[in-house]
Short mmCIF file of C-alpha atoms and ligand atoms in Angstrom, two decimals:
data_model
loop_
_atom_site.label_atom_id
_atom_site.label_comp_id
_atom_site.label_asym_id
_atom_site.label_seq_id
_atom_site.Cartn_x
_atom_site.Cartn_y
_atom_site.Cartn_z
CA UNK S 1 91.54 -49.44 -68.11
CA UNK S 2 92.36 -50.91 -71.91
CA UNK S 3 89.01 -49.92 -73.80
CA UNK S 4 90.19 -46.43 -73.27
CA UNK S 5 93.67 -46.21 -75.18
CA UNK S 6 93.30 -47.34 -78.85
CA UNK S 7 96.67 -46.49 -80.21
CA UNK S 8 99.31 -44.59 -78.65
CA UNK S 9 102.70 -43.56 -79.85
CA UNK S 10 105.62 -41.54 -78.76
CA UNK S 11 106.27 -38.75 -81.36
CA UNK S 12 109.49 -37.45 -80.54
CA UNK S 13 109.91 -34.00 -81.05
CA UNK S 14 107.05 -33.75 -83.51
CA UNK S 15 107.70 -30.03 -83.82
CA UNK S 16 103.94 -29.53 -84.02
CA UNK S 17 103.13 -25.79 -83.49
CA UNK S 18 101.64 -24.31 -80.60
CA UNK S 19 98.29 -22.96 -82.23
CA UNK S 20 96.10 -20.45 -80.55
CA UNK S 21 92.33 -20.94 -79.96
CA UNK S 22 89.89 -18.67 -78.61
CA UNK S 23 88.45 -19.98 -74.98
CA UNK S 24 84.63 -20.87 -75.33
CA UNK S 25 81.80 -19.75 -73.39
CA UNK S 26 78.21 -19.90 -73.14
CA UNK S 27 76.73 -18.42 -76.30
CA UNK S 28 74.49 -16.33 -74.36
CA UNK S 29 74.59 -13.34 -72.80
CA UNK S 30 77.49 -14.16 -70.45
CA UNK S 31 80.11 -14.54 -73.11
CA UNK S 32 82.67 -12.36 -72.53
CA UNK S 33 82.34 -11.62 -68.55
CA UNK S 34 84.97 -13.95 -67.41
CA UNK S 35 88.30 -14.98 -68.97
CA UNK S 36 90.16 -17.30 -66.88
CA UNK S 37 93.89 -15.37 -65.89
CA UNK S 38 96.07 -18.18 -64.89
CA UNK S 39 98.72 -19.94 -66.57
CA UNK S 40 96.62 -23.02 -66.72
CA UNK S 41 93.56 -21.08 -68.06
CA UNK S 42 92.09 -23.22 -70.91
CA UNK S 43 92.69 -20.39 -73.28
CA UNK S 44 95.51 -18.55 -74.88
CA UNK S 45 92.97 -15.62 -76.02
CA UNK S 46 93.29 -12.56 -74.16
CA UNK S 47 90.69 -11.29 -71.99
CA UNK S 48 87.29 -10.59 -74.07
CA UNK S 49 88.36 -12.54 -76.84
CA UNK S 50 86.34 -15.40 -75.40
CA UNK S 51 83.12 -15.64 -77.96
CA UNK S 52 82.42 -18.90 -79.18
CA UNK S 53 83.12 -18.20 -82.70
CA UNK S 54 86.79 -16.82 -82.59
CA UNK S 55 89.00 -19.19 -83.23
CA UNK S 56 92.71 -18.29 -84.96
CA UNK S 57 93.27 -20.43 -88.00
CA UNK S 58 96.58 -22.74 -88.27
CA UNK S 59 99.48 -20.59 -89.29
CA UNK S 60 101.80 -23.36 -90.10
CA UNK S 61 102.23 -26.45 -92.06
CA UNK S 62 100.39 -29.09 -90.68
CA UNK S 63 102.63 -32.14 -89.25
CA UNK S 64 103.27 -35.11 -91.47
CA UNK S 65 100.78 -37.37 -89.36
CA UNK S 66 97.94 -35.01 -90.20
CA UNK S 67 94.19 -35.54 -89.16
CA UNK S 68 91.57 -36.26 -91.98
CA UNK S 69 89.89 -32.86 -92.69
CA UNK S 70 86.24 -32.79 -90.78
CA UNK S 71 83.69 -30.40 -92.19
CA UNK S 72 82.52 -28.86 -88.84
CA UNK S 73 80.13 -25.67 -88.60
CA UNK S 74 82.36 -23.85 -85.77
CA UNK S 75 84.75 -24.44 -83.23
CA UNK S 76 84.03 -27.89 -81.44
CA UNK S 77 85.87 -27.20 -78.48
CA UNK S 78 83.08 -25.33 -76.49
CA UNK S 79 83.17 -27.53 -73.37
CA UNK S 80 86.97 -27.07 -72.82
CA UNK S 81 89.30 -29.88 -71.47
CA UNK S 82 89.61 -32.08 -68.59
CA UNK S 83 91.91 -34.63 -67.09
CA UNK S 84 91.31 -37.04 -64.45
CA UNK S 85 91.91 -40.13 -62.52
CA UNK S 86 95.74 -40.15 -62.44
CA UNK S 87 97.82 -42.89 -61.45
CA UNK S 88 101.59 -43.36 -61.20
CA UNK S 89 101.76 -44.24 -65.08
CA UNK S 90 98.71 -42.74 -66.84
CA UNK S 91 96.15 -40.14 -66.54
CA UNK S 92 92.46 -39.40 -68.73
CA UNK S 93 92.23 -36.74 -71.00
CA UNK S 94 88.71 -35.54 -71.75
CA UNK S 95 86.88 -33.47 -74.33
CA UNK S 96 83.69 -33.71 -75.89
CA UNK S 97 83.34 -32.17 -79.49
CA UNK S 98 80.24 -29.95 -79.64
CA UNK S 99 80.05 -26.90 -81.73
CA UNK S 100 76.30 -26.60 -80.53
CA UNK S 101 76.71 -27.47 -77.13
CA UNK S 102 73.18 -26.48 -75.72
CA UNK S 103 71.03 -28.14 -78.25
CA UNK S 104 72.38 -31.81 -78.43
CA UNK S 105 76.42 -30.76 -79.36
CA UNK S 106 75.53 -30.06 -83.10
CA UNK S 107 77.93 -32.62 -84.69
CA UNK S 108 77.12 -34.99 -87.92
CA UNK S 109 76.01 -38.48 -86.97
CA UNK S 110 79.58 -39.84 -87.92
CA UNK S 111 82.60 -40.86 -85.40
CA UNK S 112 85.06 -38.60 -85.37
CA UNK S 113 88.94 -39.17 -85.16
CA UNK S 114 90.17 -36.76 -82.64
CA UNK S 115 93.99 -36.82 -81.67
CA UNK S 116 95.60 -35.60 -78.42
CA UNK S 117 98.90 -34.61 -77.58
CA UNK S 118 100.99 -34.24 -74.49
CA UNK S 119 104.00 -32.17 -73.59
CA UNK S 120 106.13 -31.19 -71.13
CA UNK S 121 105.93 -27.43 -71.78
CA UNK S 122 102.81 -25.30 -72.21
CA UNK S 123 104.10 -24.17 -75.41
CA UNK S 124 104.04 -27.56 -77.22
CA UNK S 125 107.61 -27.48 -78.70
CA UNK S 126 108.00 -30.92 -78.72
CA UNK S 127 105.45 -33.71 -77.65
CA UNK S 128 106.23 -36.33 -75.13
CA UNK S 129 103.04 -38.58 -76.22
CA UNK S 130 100.41 -38.33 -78.39
CA UNK S 131 97.73 -40.84 -79.71
CA UNK S 132 94.36 -41.11 -81.74
CA UNK S 133 91.23 -41.63 -80.26
CA UNK S 134 87.15 -41.97 -81.96
CA UNK S 135 84.74 -39.53 -80.73
CA UNK S 136 81.77 -41.46 -81.16
CA UNK S 137 78.43 -40.36 -82.34
CA UNK S 138 76.61 -43.11 -79.92
CA UNK S 139 78.41 -41.52 -76.60
CA UNK S 140 78.10 -37.86 -77.77
CA UNK S 141 81.35 -37.24 -79.43
CA UNK S 142 83.07 -37.40 -75.95
CA UNK S 143 86.71 -38.51 -75.71
CA UNK S 144 88.49 -40.36 -73.17
CA UNK S 145 92.08 -40.85 -74.01
CA UNK S 146 94.40 -42.89 -71.58
CA UNK S 147 97.74 -40.78 -72.16
CA UNK S 148 100.95 -43.08 -70.87
CA UNK S 149 103.27 -40.71 -69.12
CA UNK S 150 105.63 -41.05 -66.38
CA UNK S 151 104.87 -39.05 -63.18
CA UNK S 152 105.39 -35.12 -63.44
CA UNK S 153 103.24 -32.29 -64.53
CA UNK S 154 102.23 -32.41 -68.49
CA UNK S 155 100.36 -30.09 -70.48
CA UNK S 156 97.64 -31.42 -73.15
CA UNK S 157 95.40 -30.36 -75.99
CA UNK S 158 93.42 -32.20 -78.43
CA UNK S 159 93.00 -31.68 -82.42
CA UNK S 160 90.42 -32.60 -84.77
CA UNK S 161 91.02 -31.38 -88.47
CA UNK S 162 92.03 -28.12 -88.33
CA UNK S 163 90.78 -27.13 -84.97
CA UNK S 164 92.78 -27.05 -81.87
CA UNK S 165 91.71 -27.14 -78.24
CA UNK S 166 92.39 -25.32 -75.38
CA UNK S 167 95.20 -26.28 -73.44
CA UNK S 168 95.19 -28.25 -69.77
CA UNK S 169 97.53 -28.93 -67.32
CA UNK S 170 97.30 -32.22 -65.36
CA UNK S 171 99.63 -34.38 -63.29
CA UNK S 172 100.90 -38.04 -63.30
CA UNK S 173 101.06 -39.20 -59.63
CA UNK S 174 104.28 -40.33 -57.76
CA UNK S 175 105.08 -43.98 -57.70
CA UNK S 176 104.05 -46.15 -54.65
CA UNK S 177 106.61 -45.88 -51.94
CA UNK S 178 108.06 -42.85 -53.40
CA UNK S 179 107.81 -39.35 -51.90
CA UNK S 180 104.61 -37.90 -52.27
CA UNK S 181 105.92 -34.34 -51.60
CA UNK S 182 103.71 -31.57 -50.79
CA UNK S 183 100.26 -32.23 -52.15
CA UNK S 184 97.64 -29.18 -52.54
CA UNK S 185 93.75 -30.55 -52.77
CA UNK S 186 90.88 -28.63 -53.93
CA UNK S 187 87.44 -30.46 -52.62
CA UNK S 188 84.16 -28.97 -53.99
CA UNK S 189 80.56 -29.82 -54.60
CA UNK S 190 77.31 -28.63 -55.29
CA UNK S 191 77.38 -26.07 -58.46
CA UNK S 192 74.03 -25.13 -58.96
CA UNK S 193 74.62 -22.87 -62.22
CA UNK S 194 71.33 -20.58 -61.59
CA UNK S 195 72.36 -19.86 -58.28
CA UNK S 196 75.43 -17.86 -58.69
CA UNK S 197 78.45 -17.43 -60.66
CA UNK S 198 81.80 -19.82 -60.45
CA UNK S 199 84.04 -17.26 -58.47
CA UNK S 200 85.18 -20.57 -56.55
CA UNK S 201 86.33 -22.28 -59.87
CA UNK S 202 88.44 -19.02 -60.68
CA UNK S 203 90.03 -19.30 -57.29
CA UNK S 204 90.66 -22.97 -57.44
CA UNK S 205 92.48 -22.28 -61.23
CA UNK S 206 94.38 -19.52 -59.72
CA UNK S 207 95.88 -21.73 -56.80
CA UNK S 208 96.65 -24.55 -59.28
CA UNK S 209 96.06 -27.47 -56.88
CA UNK S 210 97.53 -30.85 -57.95
CA UNK S 211 94.44 -32.66 -57.51
CA UNK S 212 90.43 -31.32 -57.25
CA UNK S 213 88.18 -34.25 -55.48
CA UNK S 214 84.64 -33.44 -56.78
CA UNK S 215 82.16 -34.96 -54.38
CA UNK S 216 78.88 -34.58 -56.27
CA UNK S 217 76.04 -32.10 -57.54
CA UNK S 218 77.95 -31.37 -60.78
CA UNK S 219 74.75 -30.54 -62.41
CA UNK S 220 71.19 -29.96 -60.86
CA UNK S 221 68.30 -31.48 -62.59
CA UNK S 222 65.63 -28.61 -61.93
CA UNK S 223 63.59 -27.15 -64.82
CA UNK S 224 64.32 -23.54 -66.46
CA UNK S 225 61.70 -22.02 -63.91
CA UNK S 226 64.05 -22.80 -60.87
CA UNK S 227 64.75 -19.09 -59.93
CA UNK S 228 67.72 -18.13 -61.75
CA UNK S 229 69.57 -15.37 -60.15
CA UNK S 230 71.08 -13.62 -62.32
CA UNK S 231 68.74 -14.68 -65.27
CA UNK S 232 71.71 -15.25 -67.88
CA UNK S 233 72.36 -18.22 -65.31
CA UNK S 234 69.00 -19.93 -65.64
CA UNK S 235 68.51 -23.51 -66.23
CA UNK S 236 67.46 -24.11 -69.98
CA UNK S 237 64.51 -26.36 -71.03
CA UNK S 238 62.54 -29.27 -68.91
CA UNK S 239 64.03 -31.17 -65.81
CA UNK S 240 66.26 -33.65 -68.15
CA UNK S 241 65.03 -37.39 -68.03
CA UNK S 242 66.91 -38.53 -71.33
CA UNK S 243 70.74 -38.56 -72.58
CA UNK S 244 70.28 -35.87 -74.67
CA UNK S 245 68.59 -33.47 -72.16
CA UNK S 246 71.07 -34.76 -69.50
CA UNK S 247 73.79 -33.81 -72.35
CA UNK S 248 72.46 -30.62 -72.75
CA UNK S 249 72.36 -29.57 -69.00
CA UNK S 250 75.89 -30.85 -68.75
CA UNK S 251 76.78 -28.60 -71.64
CA UNK S 252 74.98 -25.68 -70.03
CA UNK S 253 77.49 -26.00 -66.87
CA UNK S 254 80.58 -27.00 -68.68
CA UNK S 255 80.20 -23.78 -71.30
CA UNK S 256 81.35 -22.00 -68.03
CA UNK S 257 84.69 -20.34 -68.34
CA UNK S 258 85.60 -20.46 -65.17
CA UNK S 259 84.60 -24.15 -64.62
CA UNK S 260 86.40 -24.95 -67.26
CA UNK S 261 89.54 -22.92 -66.01
CA UNK S 262 89.26 -25.15 -62.83
CA UNK S 263 89.28 -28.48 -65.08
CA UNK S 264 92.38 -27.40 -67.10
CA UNK S 265 94.31 -26.72 -63.91
CA UNK S 266 94.83 -30.12 -62.46
CA UNK S 267 93.26 -33.61 -62.58
CA UNK S 268 89.91 -34.22 -60.73
CA UNK S 269 88.59 -37.47 -59.28
CA UNK S 270 84.95 -37.03 -59.50
CA UNK S 271 82.18 -38.76 -58.01
CA UNK S 272 78.38 -37.87 -57.72
CA UNK S 273 75.73 -37.03 -55.65
CA UNK S 274 71.80 -37.10 -55.99
CA UNK S 275 71.21 -34.08 -58.44
CA UNK S 276 73.11 -35.67 -61.04
CA UNK S 277 70.08 -37.97 -61.45
CA UNK S 278 67.52 -36.17 -58.99
CA UNK S 279 67.19 -34.69 -55.66
CA UNK S 280 67.39 -37.60 -52.86
CA UNK S 281 66.91 -40.31 -55.11
CA UNK S 282 68.06 -43.62 -53.18
CA UNK S 283 69.14 -46.62 -55.40
CA UNK S 284 66.77 -47.12 -57.96
CA UNK S 285 64.07 -45.47 -55.63
CA UNK S 286 63.17 -41.95 -56.95
CA UNK S 287 62.19 -39.24 -54.58
CA UNK S 288 58.68 -39.60 -55.52
CA UNK S 289 56.90 -42.86 -55.83
CA UNK S 290 55.14 -41.91 -59.01
CA UNK S 291 58.09 -41.72 -60.83
CA UNK S 292 58.96 -45.08 -60.06
CA UNK S 293 58.07 -46.86 -63.61
CA UNK S 294 60.11 -44.68 -65.42
CA UNK S 295 62.75 -44.22 -63.14
CA UNK S 296 65.58 -47.05 -64.02
CA UNK S 297 65.41 -45.76 -67.55
CA UNK S 298 66.12 -41.96 -66.44
CA UNK S 299 68.76 -43.06 -63.87
CA UNK S 300 70.61 -45.11 -67.02
CA UNK S 301 70.08 -41.71 -69.10
CA UNK S 302 71.89 -39.75 -66.49
CA UNK S 303 74.95 -42.04 -65.59
CA UNK S 304 75.26 -42.35 -69.39
CA UNK S 305 75.65 -38.24 -69.49
CA UNK S 306 77.82 -38.40 -66.28
CA UNK S 307 80.09 -40.85 -68.12
CA UNK S 308 80.53 -39.10 -71.14
CA UNK S 309 81.17 -35.88 -69.11
CA UNK S 310 83.57 -36.70 -66.77
CA UNK S 311 87.37 -37.39 -66.56
CA UNK S 312 87.34 -40.84 -65.52
CA UNK S 313 89.30 -44.19 -66.59
CA UNK S 314 85.63 -46.28 -66.03
CA UNK S 315 84.26 -47.96 -68.55
CA UNK S 316 81.04 -46.77 -69.59
CA UNK S 317 77.78 -47.79 -67.44
CA UNK S 318 75.73 -50.91 -68.12
CA UNK S 319 72.17 -52.07 -67.81
CA UNK S 320 73.22 -52.65 -63.93
CA UNK S 321 74.65 -49.11 -63.44
CA UNK S 322 77.88 -47.79 -63.08
CA UNK S 323 80.67 -48.79 -60.04
CA UNK S 324 82.31 -45.31 -59.53
CA UNK S 325 83.87 -45.96 -56.04
CA UNK S 326 87.52 -46.64 -56.61
CA UNK S 327 90.56 -45.94 -55.20
CA UNK S 328 94.19 -44.31 -56.01
CA UNK S 329 97.29 -43.50 -54.41
CA UNK S 330 99.65 -40.41 -54.39
CA UNK S 331 103.36 -41.77 -53.58
CA UNK S 332 104.01 -42.83 -49.95
CA UNK S 333 101.67 -39.87 -49.15
CA UNK S 334 98.05 -40.24 -49.75
CA UNK S 335 95.31 -42.76 -50.67
CA UNK S 336 92.34 -41.61 -52.38
CA UNK S 337 88.80 -43.59 -51.64
CA UNK S 338 86.29 -41.85 -53.67
CA UNK S 339 82.91 -43.54 -52.45
CA UNK S 340 79.18 -43.63 -53.94
CA UNK S 341 76.80 -42.91 -51.35
CA UNK S 342 73.64 -42.88 -53.89
CA UNK S 343 73.56 -46.11 -56.07
CA UNK S 344 73.67 -48.77 -53.39
CA UNK S 345 71.84 -46.68 -50.45
CA UNK S 346 68.37 -48.01 -48.82
CA UNK S 347 65.77 -45.62 -49.34
CA UNK S 348 65.78 -42.76 -46.85
CA UNK S 349 63.71 -43.54 -43.55
CA UNK S 350 60.72 -42.02 -41.91
CA UNK S 351 59.61 -40.03 -45.11
CA UNK S 352 62.54 -38.05 -45.32
CA UNK S 353 61.25 -35.28 -43.44
CA UNK S 354 63.83 -32.42 -43.08
CA UNK S 355 64.17 -30.57 -40.10
CA UNK S 356 61.94 -32.92 -37.80
CA UNK S 357 62.48 -32.25 -34.00
CA UNK S 358 60.26 -35.76 -32.72
CA UNK S 359 62.38 -38.59 -32.32
CA UNK S 360 63.22 -40.82 -35.27
CA UNK S 361 60.65 -43.50 -36.38
CA UNK S 362 62.12 -47.02 -35.66
CA UNK S 363 62.44 -47.39 -39.34
CA UNK S 364 65.84 -45.54 -39.05
CA UNK S 365 67.63 -48.18 -36.90
CA UNK S 366 66.41 -51.59 -38.80
CA UNK S 367 69.20 -53.88 -39.57
CA UNK S 368 70.58 -53.99 -42.71
CA UNK S 369 69.79 -50.36 -43.97
CA UNK S 370 72.77 -49.12 -45.76
CA UNK S 371 74.31 -46.27 -47.36
CA UNK S 372 77.29 -47.78 -49.53
CA UNK S 373 75.96 -51.28 -49.68
CA UNK S 374 77.89 -54.19 -48.55
CA UNK S 375 80.47 -54.59 -51.39
CA UNK S 376 81.54 -51.14 -51.16
CA UNK S 377 81.72 -51.65 -47.44
CA UNK S 378 84.09 -54.52 -47.63
CA UNK S 379 85.91 -52.97 -50.59
CA UNK S 380 86.60 -49.65 -48.46
CA UNK S 381 88.14 -51.48 -45.44
CA UNK S 382 90.48 -53.54 -47.85
CA UNK S 383 91.37 -50.19 -49.22
CA UNK S 384 92.08 -48.65 -45.89
CA UNK S 385 93.69 -51.52 -44.34
CA UNK S 386 96.09 -52.22 -47.02
CA UNK S 387 97.09 -48.60 -47.59
CA UNK S 388 100.75 -48.01 -46.99
CA UNK S 389 100.47 -44.37 -47.62
CA UNK S 390 100.76 -41.48 -44.80
CA UNK S 391 97.32 -40.47 -45.05
CA UNK S 392 94.04 -41.93 -46.12
CA UNK S 393 91.21 -39.50 -47.56
CA UNK S 394 87.83 -40.63 -48.01
CA UNK S 395 85.89 -38.42 -50.84
CA UNK S 396 82.28 -38.56 -49.29
CA UNK S 397 78.84 -36.89 -50.27
CA UNK S 398 76.81 -36.49 -46.97
CA UNK S 399 78.02 -35.48 -43.72
CA UNK S 400 79.26 -38.19 -41.58
CA UNK S 401 79.14 -36.54 -38.17
CA UNK S 402 76.58 -36.84 -35.76
CA UNK S 403 74.23 -34.01 -36.05
CA UNK S 404 71.53 -35.13 -34.37
CA UNK S 405 69.78 -32.45 -31.92
CA UNK S 406 68.34 -33.96 -28.31
CA UNK S 407 68.09 -37.36 -30.44
CA UNK S 408 66.11 -35.93 -33.29
CA UNK S 409 67.59 -36.56 -36.87
CA UNK S 410 67.64 -33.48 -39.21
CA UNK S 411 68.15 -34.44 -42.14
CA UNK S 412 67.56 -38.48 -42.80
CA UNK S 413 69.50 -38.23 -46.33
CA UNK S 414 72.88 -38.00 -44.35
CA UNK S 415 74.85 -40.55 -42.67
CA UNK S 416 72.55 -40.04 -39.21
CA UNK S 417 70.06 -41.58 -41.47
CA UNK S 418 72.05 -44.77 -41.81
CA UNK S 419 73.90 -45.12 -38.32
CA UNK S 420 74.65 -48.64 -37.97
CA UNK S 421 76.73 -48.30 -41.23
CA UNK S 422 78.31 -44.96 -40.18
CA UNK S 423 79.05 -46.80 -36.45
CA UNK S 424 80.61 -50.10 -38.28
CA UNK S 425 82.85 -47.67 -40.36
CA UNK S 426 84.05 -45.63 -37.44
CA UNK S 427 84.33 -48.50 -34.95
CA UNK S 428 86.32 -50.11 -37.86
CA UNK S 429 88.91 -47.49 -37.84
CA UNK S 430 89.31 -47.59 -34.08
CA UNK S 431 89.36 -51.51 -34.07
CA UNK S 432 92.19 -51.51 -36.92
CA UNK S 433 94.29 -48.90 -34.80
CA UNK S 434 93.99 -46.38 -38.10
CA UNK S 435 95.57 -42.92 -38.34
CA UNK S 436 95.56 -40.32 -40.75
CA UNK S 437 91.99 -40.68 -42.25
CA UNK S 438 90.30 -37.58 -43.52
CA UNK S 439 86.62 -37.42 -44.71
CA UNK S 440 86.07 -34.72 -47.18
CA UNK S 441 82.37 -34.31 -47.59
CA UNK S 442 79.90 -32.19 -49.73
CA UNK S 443 76.23 -31.72 -50.14
CA UNK S 444 75.34 -29.93 -47.39
CA UNK S 445 75.79 -26.04 -48.68
CA UNK S 446 77.61 -24.86 -45.56
CA UNK S 447 81.05 -25.22 -44.33
CA UNK S 448 82.13 -26.96 -41.09
CA UNK S 449 84.98 -29.17 -39.58
CA UNK S 450 83.78 -31.94 -37.41
CA UNK S 451 85.98 -34.50 -34.91
CA UNK S 452 84.70 -38.26 -35.83
CA UNK S 453 84.72 -40.86 -33.08
CA UNK S 454 84.05 -44.26 -32.57
CA UNK S 455 81.45 -44.74 -29.72
CA UNK S 456 80.24 -41.64 -27.97
CA UNK S 457 79.66 -38.48 -29.09
CA UNK S 458 82.03 -36.19 -27.58
CA UNK S 459 83.97 -38.37 -25.44
CA UNK S 460 84.88 -41.52 -28.09
CA UNK S 461 87.52 -42.79 -29.49
CA UNK S 462 88.59 -39.85 -32.22
CA UNK S 463 89.05 -41.75 -35.25
CA UNK S 464 89.20 -39.52 -38.16
CA UNK S 465 88.54 -35.64 -38.96
CA UNK S 466 85.77 -34.44 -41.32
CA UNK S 467 86.15 -31.41 -43.68
CA UNK S 468 82.88 -30.36 -45.11
CA UNK S 469 83.07 -28.03 -48.10
CA UNK S 470 80.41 -25.55 -48.69
CA UNK S 471 78.97 -25.40 -52.18
CA UNK S 472 80.65 -23.85 -54.97
CA UNK S 473 77.57 -21.99 -55.97
CA UNK S 474 74.36 -23.77 -54.59
CA UNK S 475 72.02 -21.63 -52.40
CA UNK S 476 72.49 -22.41 -48.99
CA UNK S 477 69.71 -24.74 -47.67
CA UNK S 478 70.37 -24.60 -44.02
CA UNK S 479 69.63 -20.82 -42.62
CA UNK S 480 72.56 -18.98 -41.04
CA UNK S 481 70.34 -18.34 -37.72
CA UNK S 482 71.26 -22.02 -37.15
CA UNK S 483 74.89 -21.52 -36.84
CA UNK S 484 75.06 -21.60 -33.11
CA UNK S 485 73.05 -24.41 -32.91
CA UNK S 486 75.39 -26.44 -34.93
CA UNK S 487 78.52 -24.86 -33.00
CA UNK S 488 76.85 -25.97 -30.12
CA UNK S 489 77.23 -29.88 -30.99
CA UNK S 490 80.32 -31.59 -29.15
CA UNK S 491 81.95 -32.67 -32.50
CA UNK S 492 81.89 -29.95 -34.34
CA UNK S 493 84.58 -27.01 -34.20
CA UNK S 494 82.83 -24.59 -36.47
CA UNK S 495 80.70 -23.58 -39.26
CA UNK S 496 80.11 -21.06 -41.86
CA UNK S 497 76.57 -21.13 -43.23
CA UNK S 498 76.71 -18.10 -45.23
CA UNK S 499 79.36 -18.32 -47.75
CA UNK S 500 79.70 -20.17 -50.87
CA UNK S 501 83.42 -21.52 -51.66
CA UNK S 502 85.68 -24.70 -51.62
CA UNK S 503 88.54 -26.30 -49.42
CA UNK S 504 92.30 -26.23 -50.43
CA UNK S 505 94.10 -28.94 -48.43
CA UNK S 506 97.68 -28.80 -48.27
CA UNK S 507 99.08 -32.36 -47.26
CA UNK S 508 102.44 -33.03 -46.06
CA UNK S 509 104.27 -36.05 -44.25
CA UNK S 510 103.72 -34.21 -41.19
CA UNK S 511 100.40 -32.13 -41.25
CA UNK S 512 97.26 -31.84 -43.11
CA UNK S 513 96.01 -28.21 -43.31
CA UNK S 514 92.49 -27.31 -44.80
CA UNK S 515 91.63 -23.52 -45.54
CA UNK S 516 88.36 -22.97 -46.25
CA UNK S 517 88.10 -20.27 -49.33
CA UNK S 518 84.86 -18.42 -49.49
CA UNK S 519 83.19 -16.38 -52.23
CA UNK S 520 82.50 -13.11 -51.07
CA UNK S 521 79.69 -12.04 -53.90
CA UNK S 522 78.14 -15.49 -55.56
CA UNK S 523 76.29 -12.62 -58.08
CA UNK S 524 80.01 -11.50 -59.02
CA UNK S 525 81.82 -13.73 -61.18
CA UNK S 526 84.72 -11.66 -60.46
CA UNK S 527 84.25 -11.65 -56.78
CA UNK S 528 87.26 -12.06 -54.30
CA UNK S 529 87.82 -15.36 -52.72
CA UNK S 530 89.30 -14.98 -49.26
CA UNK S 531 90.25 -17.44 -46.46
CA UNK S 532 87.63 -17.90 -43.62
CA UNK S 533 89.38 -20.06 -41.41
CA UNK S 534 92.24 -22.98 -41.44
CA UNK S 535 92.28 -25.99 -39.76
CA UNK S 536 95.14 -28.43 -39.16
CA UNK S 537 95.60 -32.18 -38.52
CA UNK S 538 99.00 -33.15 -36.82
CA UNK S 539 100.30 -36.45 -38.06
CA UNK S 540 99.14 -39.51 -36.06
CA UNK S 541 96.77 -37.34 -33.84
CA UNK S 542 93.48 -37.91 -35.28
CA UNK S 543 92.30 -34.74 -33.77
CA UNK S 544 91.91 -31.34 -35.52
CA UNK S 545 92.64 -27.85 -33.96
CA UNK S 546 91.96 -24.16 -35.67
CA UNK S 547 94.71 -22.25 -36.48
CA UNK S 548 94.67 -18.79 -35.73
FE1 FE H 601 73.91 -29.68 -53.42
CA1 CA H 602 72.93 -33.88 -52.79
#
């Protein structure tokens, strides 16, 4: 998007030296306990060398187009780097200058010039492109640089004054109509920092996928007394309501070196769910009616901080909100449609009661209830109907499959609570003869695989497959004793209610495979990440099977 790129220029073989910068971690007690080890790790420092103040100084002469000197108290790149929203000619590069990340950032009040550099080689022996952006004080000194680059794999970094950021690896998509090759996608959601370590993110970084689709709950809004285990993972401060408080919460999460490594590994497409603002809010309706008078301002602050901290090419939010639903394509292989199930939804029906075994109240079937809103639904149908790629993937927040129990709605926050729009979407897929639609889902903190059908549960027309990721670190909120109940549902192939983790998808023109990667010990940042189960969709079948 035009506002992002102010000045872009080619710097042919500018011979900028590869500078070494120590990685950054929380300045608290977890510093030094986890250092990413992959090629794409955001640090070129060695293990154990990850304190926030250890920075190697430049050892060679500066390039001729040197940036103005800036007076910063310490390394401003404490939150790592990220990239996102690639298309076939560009990708967004992100960082935020924050020498004191947990306390408002610690930057001077000035706007600061930041240079970005992209290279085909990790050592930056020559630059393919570079540009300058302003890290504005008004937006928390964040940088969203739109790097114009040809399709392929690129490395990038940022420079401010004498400081150089960690290095990230990113991808620019193949052009429309060209082969998409084999695409590896990680899907994840729900990373409550206070519930455990990010071994799952280390796993993502080690796998070096081509893309991450982030499905929401990037932060949680709970206050410091949120029962953190272990204690150095505790949330800091009260429940955020202001931009500065939300910034500090994002910073708490983004100081994690394993999360930084997953961002540095590949570009992400990010959407939000509820906890980026508040649990189970709906549109402009807060969870608790008593908060209603202040909620519009709180939501605006949360949306602003989300925008500041995500590698997205979206323009910043306005007073009306922020349209984050959007699509992208990867050659002729895949169309990505990222959905927003929070901003436009009708309030949850029937008092939003969980695990209620009574028949639902009549409100749930009231005409016009919506999760996506009318505009987004029209956009989704148009995106699906005009996509010419083999596969279409919907980045979705809450479970779309029918998870009712003897007619009772167990969770009114999920698509079961919005059956009219859910049925219309699935029927649209049937009516248009859609094939190869995959729904990837977060929110629920357990892993499951579901057959989606138009019409009757268990017997209707198969129209899509749903891969429900478990959480990266958030505690399970459905007890493992319910595993057999879930597995008895007609369209639910399997479920894992015990483990945290992510899903690694491998997509080819012939087949989609989903490998569920689970964390063995959530209280150990070095926990092994192993495979729980693998599932496959053969092109054209709209059905899923478990692989041995
Ligand atoms: Fe969650
Ligand atoms: Ca959620």
